mmCIF file of C-alpha atoms in Angstrom:
data_model
loop_
_atom_site.group_PDB
_atom_site.id
_atom_site.type_symbol
_atom_site.label_atom_id
_atom_site.label_comp_id
_atom_site.label_asym_id
_atom_site.label_seq_id
_atom_site.Cartn_x
_atom_site.Cartn_y
_atom_site.Cartn_z
ATOM 1 C CA MET A 184 63.654 -20.939 209.790
ATOM 2 C CA ALA A 185 65.615 -17.675 209.175
ATOM 3 C CA VAL A 186 64.927 -16.434 212.574
ATOM 4 C CA ARG A 187 66.011 -19.631 214.289
ATOM 5 C CA SER A 188 69.231 -19.731 212.459
ATOM 6 C CA LEU A 189 70.234 -16.321 213.830
ATOM 7 C CA LEU A 190 70.678 -17.930 217.163
ATOM 8 C CA PHE A 191 73.809 -19.622 216.047
ATOM 9 C CA PRO A 192 76.974 -17.720 216.094
ATOM 10 C CA ILE A 193 78.560 -16.662 212.799
ATOM 11 C CA THR A 194 82.044 -18.068 212.521
ATOM 12 C CA ILE A 195 84.745 -15.729 211.824
ATOM 13 C CA ILE A 196 86.830 -17.288 208.973
ATOM 14 C CA ILE A 197 89.373 -16.325 206.523
ATOM 15 C CA ILE A 198 90.007 -19.191 204.023
ATOM 16 C CA ALA A 199 92.726 -19.010 201.374
ATOM 17 C CA SER A 200 92.402 -22.173 199.355
ATOM 18 C CA THR A 201 95.267 -21.548 196.959
ATOM 19 C CA THR A 202 97.665 -24.649 196.825
ATOM 20 C CA ILE A 203 101.337 -23.740 196.586
ATOM 21 C CA ILE A 204 102.976 -26.519 194.583
ATOM 22 C CA PHE A 205 106.316 -26.812 192.849
ATOM 23 C CA THR A 206 106.437 -30.102 191.012
ATOM 24 C CA PRO A 207 108.363 -30.245 187.755
ATOM 25 C CA PRO A 208 107.821 -31.056 184.942
ATOM 26 C CA THR A 209 105.234 -28.645 183.661
ATOM 27 C CA LEU A 210 103.285 -28.293 180.382
ATOM 28 C CA ALA A 211 105.664 -25.438 179.411
ATOM 29 C CA SER A 212 108.833 -26.784 177.825
ATOM 30 C CA GLN A 213 112.217 -24.928 177.939
ATOM 31 C CA PRO A 214 112.309 -23.501 174.460
ATOM 32 C CA LEU A 215 109.021 -21.639 174.748
ATOM 33 C CA ASN A 216 109.396 -20.567 178.421
ATOM 34 C CA HIS A 217 110.123 -17.039 177.343
ATOM 35 C CA LEU A 218 106.718 -16.979 175.629
ATOM 36 C CA SER A 219 104.514 -17.905 178.426
ATOM 37 C CA SER A 220 105.945 -19.539 181.598
ATOM 38 C CA LYS A 221 106.469 -16.188 183.511
ATOM 39 C CA ARG A 222 103.395 -14.599 182.145
ATOM 40 C CA ALA A 223 100.156 -14.626 184.169
ATOM 41 C CA PRO A 224 97.103 -15.902 182.283
ATOM 42 C CA ARG A 225 95.000 -13.165 180.736
ATOM 43 C CA PHE A 226 91.744 -12.729 182.606
ATOM 44 C CA LEU A 227 88.519 -11.575 180.894
ATOM 45 C CA SER A 228 87.243 -8.019 181.898
ATOM 46 C CA LYS A 229 83.873 -8.987 180.532
ATOM 47 C CA HIS A 230 82.069 -12.098 179.525
ATOM 48 C CA PRO A 231 83.100 -12.862 175.896
ATOM 49 C CA TYR A 232 79.581 -13.637 174.956
ATOM 50 C CA PRO A 233 76.132 -13.800 176.699
ATOM 51 C CA ILE A 234 75.733 -16.661 179.175
ATOM 52 C CA LYS A 235 73.230 -19.046 177.594
ATOM 53 C CA THR A 236 71.290 -19.563 180.725
ATOM 54 C CA GLN A 237 71.584 -15.962 182.011
ATOM 55 C CA LEU A 238 67.767 -15.401 181.839
ATOM 56 C CA GLU A 239 67.080 -18.444 183.927
ATOM 57 C CA GLU A 240 69.844 -17.582 186.410
ATOM 58 C CA GLN A 241 68.607 -14.050 186.854
ATOM 59 C CA GLN A 242 65.126 -15.380 187.534
ATOM 60 C CA GLN A 243 66.635 -17.703 190.072
ATOM 61 C CA TYR A 244 68.755 -15.105 191.655
ATOM 62 C CA ARG A 245 66.550 -12.074 192.049
ATOM 63 C CA TYR A 246 68.094 -8.587 192.777
ATOM 64 C CA GLU A 247 67.868 -4.933 192.259
ATOM 65 C CA SER A 248 70.499 -2.830 190.618
ATOM 66 C CA LYS A 249 71.359 0.459 192.441
ATOM 67 C CA TYR A 250 74.100 3.013 192.272
ATOM 68 C CA PHE A 251 76.196 4.803 194.946
ATOM 69 C CA TYR A 252 78.416 7.743 194.146
ATOM 70 C CA GLN A 253 82.007 7.031 195.265
ATOM 71 C CA GLN A 254 85.030 9.190 195.771
ATOM 72 C CA LEU A 255 87.492 8.625 192.988
ATOM 73 C CA ASP A 256 90.422 8.860 195.412
ATOM 74 C CA HIS A 257 89.708 7.889 199.140
ATOM 75 C CA PHE A 258 93.186 8.888 200.175
ATOM 76 C CA SER A 259 93.638 12.440 199.166
ATOM 77 C CA PHE A 260 91.934 15.821 199.458
ATOM 78 C CA LEU A 261 91.923 16.450 195.675
ATOM 79 C CA ASN A 262 88.685 17.721 194.226
ATOM 80 C CA LEU A 263 88.030 14.920 191.815
ATOM 81 C CA PRO A 264 84.816 13.905 190.183
ATOM 82 C CA LYS A 265 82.770 11.190 191.855
ATOM 83 C CA PHE A 266 81.634 8.126 189.941
ATOM 84 C CA PRO A 267 78.470 5.817 190.182
ATOM 85 C CA GLN A 268 79.314 2.417 191.651
ATOM 86 C CA ARG A 269 76.734 -0.155 190.754
ATOM 87 C CA TYR A 270 75.642 -2.753 193.326
ATOM 88 C CA LEU A 271 73.110 -5.516 193.264
ATOM 89 C CA ILE A 272 71.098 -6.058 196.384
ATOM 90 C CA ASN A 273 68.536 -8.688 197.620
ATOM 91 C CA THR A 274 66.700 -8.318 200.782
ATOM 92 C CA GLU A 275 64.108 -11.032 200.223
ATOM 93 C CA HIS A 276 65.298 -13.198 203.161
ATOM 94 C CA TRP A 277 66.944 -10.578 205.347
ATOM 95 C CA ALA A 278 65.712 -10.775 208.915
ATOM 96 C CA GLY A 279 66.084 -7.007 209.162
ATOM 97 C CA PRO A 280 67.847 -4.634 211.575
ATOM 98 C CA GLU A 281 65.686 -5.429 214.430
ATOM 99 C CA ARG A 282 66.946 -9.108 214.483
ATOM 100 C CA ARG A 283 70.378 -8.024 213.433
ATOM 101 C CA GLY A 284 70.128 -9.995 210.148
ATOM 102 C CA PRO A 285 73.663 -10.414 208.585
ATOM 103 C CA ILE A 286 74.723 -8.900 205.452
ATOM 104 C CA PHE A 287 76.593 -11.128 202.979
ATOM 105 C CA LEU A 288 78.784 -8.960 200.734
ATOM 106 C CA TYR A 289 80.538 -10.476 197.735
ATOM 107 C CA CYS A 290 83.604 -8.495 196.789
ATOM 108 C CA GLY A 291 83.304 -7.766 193.131
ATOM 109 C CA ASN A 292 86.063 -9.061 190.747
ATOM 110 C CA GLU A 293 87.544 -7.696 187.650
ATOM 111 C CA GLY A 294 84.469 -7.859 185.524
ATOM 112 C CA ASP A 295 80.713 -7.080 185.143
ATOM 113 C CA ILE A 296 79.152 -7.774 188.648
ATOM 114 C CA GLU A 297 76.109 -9.578 187.163
ATOM 115 C CA TRP A 298 78.557 -12.113 185.696
ATOM 116 C CA PHE A 299 79.647 -13.063 189.208
ATOM 117 C CA ALA A 300 76.215 -12.696 190.875
ATOM 118 C CA VAL A 301 74.685 -15.435 188.624
ATOM 119 C CA ASN A 302 77.766 -17.728 189.251
ATOM 120 C CA THR A 303 78.020 -17.523 193.013
ATOM 121 C CA GLY A 304 75.321 -19.926 193.967
ATOM 122 C CA PHE A 305 76.741 -20.640 197.472
ATOM 123 C CA VAL A 306 75.992 -17.213 198.803
ATOM 124 C CA TRP A 307 72.443 -17.396 197.422
ATOM 125 C CA GLU A 308 71.823 -20.829 198.843
ATOM 126 C CA ILE A 309 72.841 -20.005 202.393
ATOM 127 C CA ALA A 310 71.351 -16.475 202.618
ATOM 128 C CA PRO A 311 67.910 -17.894 203.485
ATOM 129 C CA LEU A 312 69.297 -20.116 206.217
ATOM 130 C CA PHE A 313 70.897 -17.010 207.959
ATOM 131 C CA GLY A 314 68.186 -14.498 207.164
ATOM 132 C CA ALA A 315 70.849 -12.538 205.360
ATOM 133 C CA MET A 316 70.899 -9.591 202.928
ATOM 134 C CA VAL A 317 72.811 -10.281 199.802
ATOM 135 C CA LEU A 318 74.970 -7.544 198.385
ATOM 136 C CA PHE A 319 77.172 -7.650 195.249
ATOM 137 C CA PRO A 320 79.135 -4.371 194.713
ATOM 138 C CA GLU A 321 80.869 -3.867 191.478
ATOM 139 C CA HIS A 322 84.538 -3.307 191.182
ATOM 140 C CA ARG A 323 85.476 0.200 190.011
ATOM 141 C CA TYR A 324 86.649 0.513 186.323
ATOM 142 C CA TYR A 325 84.510 -2.581 185.407
ATOM 143 C CA GLY A 326 80.909 -3.141 184.199
ATOM 144 C CA GLU A 327 78.907 -0.031 184.694
ATOM 145 C CA SER A 328 81.056 1.444 187.514
ATOM 146 C CA MET A 329 83.219 3.610 185.295
ATOM 147 C CA PRO A 330 85.021 6.830 186.461
ATOM 148 C CA TYR A 331 85.114 9.820 184.171
ATOM 149 C CA GLY A 332 81.793 8.787 182.530
ATOM 150 C CA SER A 333 82.903 6.116 180.037
ATOM 151 C CA ARG A 334 85.370 3.267 179.605
ATOM 152 C CA GLU A 335 87.132 5.235 176.901
ATOM 153 C CA GLU A 336 88.000 8.068 179.326
ATOM 154 C CA ALA A 337 88.556 5.839 182.291
ATOM 155 C CA TYR A 338 91.172 3.788 180.331
ATOM 156 C CA LYS A 339 92.550 6.756 178.570
ATOM 157 C CA ASN A 340 95.948 6.929 180.063
ATOM 158 C CA ALA A 341 98.148 6.076 183.132
ATOM 159 C CA SER A 342 96.836 9.083 184.838
ATOM 160 C CA THR A 343 93.102 8.239 184.611
ATOM 161 C CA LEU A 344 93.859 4.560 185.348
ATOM 162 C CA SER A 345 96.017 5.396 188.472
ATOM 163 C CA TYR A 346 92.924 5.075 190.683
ATOM 164 C CA LEU A 347 92.425 1.436 189.606
ATOM 165 C CA THR A 348 93.964 -0.186 192.626
ATOM 166 C CA ALA A 349 92.984 -2.822 195.151
ATOM 167 C CA GLU A 350 93.267 -0.299 198.023
ATOM 168 C CA GLN A 351 90.706 2.004 196.340
ATOM 169 C CA ALA A 352 88.439 -0.876 195.610
ATOM 170 C CA LEU A 353 88.514 -1.993 199.258
ATOM 171 C CA ALA A 354 87.803 1.613 200.367
ATOM 172 C CA ASP A 355 84.730 1.606 197.896
ATOM 173 C CA PHE A 356 83.353 -1.523 199.594
ATOM 174 C CA ALA A 357 83.920 -0.148 203.134
ATOM 175 C CA VAL A 358 82.248 3.134 202.360
ATOM 176 C CA LEU A 359 79.343 1.571 200.478
ATOM 177 C CA ILE A 360 78.541 -0.921 203.249
ATOM 178 C CA THR A 361 78.924 1.725 206.022
ATOM 179 C CA ASP A 362 76.599 4.156 204.274
ATOM 180 C CA LEU A 363 74.017 1.416 203.352
ATOM 181 C CA LYS A 364 73.899 0.158 206.940
ATOM 182 C CA ARG A 365 73.484 3.808 208.316
ATOM 183 C CA ASN A 366 70.509 4.379 205.874
ATOM 184 C CA LEU A 367 68.869 1.141 206.803
ATOM 185 C CA SER A 368 69.474 1.678 210.595
ATOM 186 C CA ALA A 369 71.358 -1.526 210.463
ATOM 187 C CA GLN A 370 74.654 -0.525 212.203
ATOM 188 C CA ALA A 371 74.421 -3.571 214.484
ATOM 189 C CA CYS A 372 73.968 -6.063 211.673
ATOM 190 C CA PRO A 373 77.289 -8.098 211.025
ATOM 191 C CA VAL A 374 78.865 -8.162 207.690
ATOM 192 C CA VAL A 375 80.449 -11.275 206.244
ATOM 193 C CA LEU A 376 82.554 -10.996 203.126
ATOM 194 C CA PHE A 377 82.759 -13.528 200.242
ATOM 195 C CA GLY A 378 84.851 -13.758 197.219
ATOM 196 C CA GLY A 379 86.598 -16.103 194.722
ATOM 197 C CA SER A 380 89.993 -15.769 192.946
ATOM 198 C CA TYR A 381 90.746 -11.912 192.954
ATOM 199 C CA GLY A 382 87.478 -11.308 194.635
ATOM 200 C CA GLY A 383 88.551 -13.724 197.366
ATOM 201 C CA MET A 384 91.845 -11.841 197.798
ATOM 202 C CA LEU A 385 89.875 -8.591 198.214
ATOM 203 C CA ALA A 386 87.581 -10.351 200.790
ATOM 204 C CA ALA A 387 90.666 -11.534 202.845
ATOM 205 C CA TRP A 388 92.421 -8.268 202.557
ATOM 206 C CA MET A 389 89.224 -6.206 203.462
ATOM 207 C CA ARG A 390 88.809 -8.433 206.592
ATOM 208 C CA LEU A 391 92.303 -7.528 207.628
ATOM 209 C CA LYS A 392 92.253 -3.839 206.575
ATOM 210 C CA TYR A 393 88.720 -3.031 207.857
ATOM 211 C CA PRO A 394 88.144 -5.374 210.774
ATOM 212 C CA HIS A 395 85.550 -3.007 212.197
ATOM 213 C CA VAL A 396 83.454 -3.253 209.028
ATOM 214 C CA ALA A 397 83.288 -7.043 208.521
ATOM 215 C CA ILE A 398 83.363 -9.893 211.137
ATOM 216 C CA GLY A 399 84.640 -12.569 208.764
ATOM 217 C CA ALA A 400 85.650 -13.466 205.214
ATOM 218 C CA LEU A 401 85.451 -16.578 203.207
ATOM 219 C CA ALA A 402 88.001 -16.348 200.333
ATOM 220 C CA SER A 403 87.770 -19.111 197.833
ATOM 221 C CA SER A 404 90.605 -20.090 195.446
ATOM 222 C CA ALA A 405 92.316 -16.787 196.540
ATOM 223 C CA PRO A 406 95.980 -16.477 195.783
ATOM 224 C CA ILE A 407 96.658 -13.928 198.518
ATOM 225 C CA LEU A 408 100.438 -14.733 198.379
ATOM 226 C CA GLN A 409 100.855 -14.824 194.755
ATOM 227 C CA PHE A 410 103.408 -12.105 194.346
ATOM 228 C CA GLU A 411 106.834 -12.466 192.662
ATOM 229 C CA ASP A 412 108.878 -11.835 195.767
ATOM 230 C CA ILE A 413 106.831 -14.517 197.740
ATOM 231 C CA VAL A 414 105.814 -17.276 195.360
ATOM 232 C CA PRO A 415 107.794 -18.502 192.299
ATOM 233 C CA PRO A 416 106.099 -17.198 189.105
ATOM 234 C CA GLU A 417 105.890 -20.688 187.671
ATOM 235 C CA THR A 418 103.755 -22.017 190.534
ATOM 236 C CA PHE A 419 100.541 -21.192 188.736
ATOM 237 C CA TYR A 420 101.621 -23.314 185.632
ATOM 238 C CA ASN A 421 102.816 -26.219 187.888
ATOM 239 C CA ILE A 422 99.251 -26.342 189.369
ATOM 240 C CA VAL A 423 97.735 -26.299 185.799
ATOM 241 C CA SER A 424 100.084 -29.008 184.668
ATOM 242 C CA ASN A 425 99.167 -31.182 187.594
ATOM 243 C CA ASP A 426 95.512 -30.901 186.759
ATOM 244 C CA PHE A 427 96.145 -32.342 183.288
ATOM 245 C CA LYS A 428 98.632 -34.932 184.598
ATOM 246 C CA ARG A 429 96.055 -36.268 186.992
ATOM 247 C CA GLU A 430 93.590 -36.816 184.200
ATOM 248 C CA SER A 431 95.986 -38.273 181.631
ATOM 249 C CA ILE A 432 99.641 -38.778 181.391
ATOM 250 C CA SER A 433 99.302 -39.043 177.699
ATOM 251 C CA CYS A 434 97.449 -35.737 177.528
ATOM 252 C CA PHE A 435 100.086 -34.139 179.658
ATOM 253 C CA ASN A 436 103.055 -35.398 177.632
ATOM 254 C CA THR A 437 101.321 -34.491 174.254
ATOM 255 C CA ILE A 438 100.864 -30.914 175.430
ATOM 256 C CA LYS A 439 104.323 -30.635 176.804
ATOM 257 C CA GLU A 440 105.898 -31.877 173.534
ATOM 258 C CA SER A 441 103.685 -29.713 171.462
ATOM 259 C CA TRP A 442 105.533 -26.390 172.317
ATOM 260 C CA ASP A 443 108.757 -27.670 170.547
ATOM 261 C CA ALA A 444 106.677 -29.049 167.637
ATOM 262 C CA LEU A 445 104.823 -25.658 167.172
ATOM 263 C CA LEU A 446 108.068 -23.845 167.267
ATOM 264 C CA SER A 447 109.721 -26.068 164.742
ATOM 265 C CA GLU A 448 106.768 -25.940 162.330
ATOM 266 C CA GLY A 449 106.601 -22.152 162.580
ATOM 267 C CA LEU A 450 110.218 -21.863 161.473
ATOM 268 C CA LYS A 451 109.606 -23.839 158.321
ATOM 269 C CA LYS A 452 108.817 -22.219 154.966
ATOM 270 C CA ASN A 453 105.037 -21.640 154.924
ATOM 271 C CA GLY A 454 104.977 -23.076 158.408
ATOM 272 C CA LEU A 455 102.708 -20.372 159.841
ATOM 273 C CA VAL A 456 100.305 -20.912 156.974
ATOM 274 C CA GLN A 457 100.272 -24.755 157.796
ATOM 275 C CA LEU A 458 99.524 -23.985 161.461
ATOM 276 C CA THR A 459 96.724 -21.618 160.476
ATOM 277 C CA LYS A 460 95.110 -24.322 158.536
ATOM 278 C CA THR A 461 95.836 -27.065 161.116
ATOM 279 C CA PHE A 462 94.034 -24.996 163.842
ATOM 280 C CA HIS A 463 91.334 -23.679 161.635
ATOM 281 C CA LEU A 464 92.163 -20.148 162.576
ATOM 282 C CA CYS A 465 90.216 -17.097 161.295
ATOM 283 C CA ARG A 466 93.266 -15.170 160.347
ATOM 284 C CA GLU A 467 96.680 -16.147 159.244
ATOM 285 C CA LEU A 468 99.254 -16.446 161.959
ATOM 286 C CA LYS A 469 101.889 -13.606 162.180
ATOM 287 C CA SER A 470 104.061 -15.547 164.738
ATOM 288 C CA THR A 471 104.260 -18.891 166.630
ATOM 289 C CA GLU A 472 104.073 -16.885 169.787
ATOM 290 C CA ASP A 473 100.438 -15.829 169.062
ATOM 291 C CA LEU A 474 99.280 -19.375 168.860
ATOM 292 C CA ALA A 475 101.303 -20.439 171.941
ATOM 293 C CA ASN A 476 99.873 -17.679 173.888
ATOM 294 C CA TRP A 477 96.353 -18.636 172.837
ATOM 295 C CA LEU A 478 96.898 -22.291 173.726
ATOM 296 C CA ASP A 479 98.503 -21.167 177.018
ATOM 297 C CA SER A 480 95.312 -19.268 177.936
ATOM 298 C CA ALA A 481 93.051 -22.056 176.945
ATOM 299 C CA TYR A 482 94.780 -24.653 179.100
ATOM 300 C CA SER A 483 94.839 -22.189 182.015
ATOM 301 C CA TYR A 484 91.132 -21.389 181.744
ATOM 302 C CA LEU A 485 90.325 -25.101 181.545
ATOM 303 C CA ALA A 486 92.210 -25.580 184.793
ATOM 304 C CA MET A 487 90.553 -22.562 186.513
ATOM 305 C CA VAL A 488 87.017 -23.739 185.668
ATOM 306 C CA ASP A 489 87.629 -27.471 185.970
ATOM 307 C CA TYR A 490 84.248 -27.867 187.933
ATOM 308 C CA PRO A 491 82.608 -31.281 188.473
ATOM 309 C CA TYR A 492 79.383 -29.882 186.959
ATOM 310 C CA PRO A 493 78.545 -28.064 183.736
ATOM 311 C CA SER A 494 79.180 -24.436 183.925
ATOM 312 C CA SER A 495 78.815 -21.300 181.761
ATOM 313 C CA PHE A 496 81.139 -19.042 183.839
ATOM 314 C CA MET A 497 84.044 -18.451 181.422
ATOM 315 C CA MET A 498 82.362 -20.330 178.450
ATOM 316 C CA PRO A 499 79.848 -23.180 178.137
ATOM 317 C CA LEU A 500 81.719 -26.220 179.413
ATOM 318 C CA PRO A 501 80.832 -29.705 180.560
ATOM 319 C CA GLY A 502 81.627 -31.027 184.051
ATOM 320 C CA TYR A 503 85.318 -31.922 184.439
ATOM 321 C CA PRO A 504 86.319 -30.191 181.197
ATOM 322 C CA ILE A 505 90.021 -31.274 181.405
ATOM 323 C CA ARG A 506 88.807 -34.913 181.483
ATOM 324 C CA GLU A 507 86.631 -34.327 178.420
ATOM 325 C CA VAL A 508 89.579 -32.596 176.570
ATOM 326 C CA SER A 509 91.836 -35.633 177.587
ATOM 327 C CA LYS A 510 89.344 -38.052 175.959
ATOM 328 C CA ASP A 511 90.040 -36.352 172.507
ATOM 329 C CA SER A 512 91.821 -38.778 170.026
ATOM 330 C CA LEU A 513 94.595 -36.214 169.878
ATOM 331 C CA PHE A 514 95.732 -37.321 173.367
ATOM 332 C CA ILE A 515 95.220 -41.049 173.128
#
């Protein structure tokens, strides 16, 4: 089956599925705009706690963990220390270099690469159909791919962090796959890039910057144009707002009105104490902004992982989590 599928051409594609929408009103109200509406949501650099089904998923998605020593700076002649870049590889279904079996490379995001490997079922599902090798290189400065020997040293100051750039990460991927293909005598094997969110941005950019390395890229939910001088900064929150609005106007309106209510309560005598009790927080609030930011991130993450099936990607959630949240009596 894998051999027969290689007779079909591999489509060269670059897909950016970000929807650019500007449809007021949003969940953010005017009085609290300075707290959150122009701030991008905080993304996790590592899974907050172990994925409950990680063992089962690792058994389903089998791979080897290997390391490749990368240049810290691909664009200078400075004598800088190299660092080990981790990558996950599976050749179980690979047709091999003789039959020019393709290589499916997922561009690692801002986190531990195993987290993305066990949550990218699409690549694993289609690899046997194409007789493809599966490769998950880890993004520098994340997971186990730490320059300077440790996270503490790598994140020490602006100087050590200066090599944490998309350009350097793309060069890492290009150097790794080129060396791997040479070692496997697989120079003729086509490479197809995959990625989601920031990883999707990297996949699209890598296809553009290194067209001789990869023949195509599939970039899912990749905001490749999400820059302040191109897209209005509130666009992301408009999309989040529309997600809630589609499920429940009541939910949407309650959240929208809650920002003023939070601010008013926080200004009262013992208001922060009351908010701490109402939200069952572990520590007493120091400012209303802390709570607003926390809620802001919660709503954003719900929108980002509003999948139609249960998922443990960000945290254990049911299918259509926004719909489930909207069913709460708070919004009815």
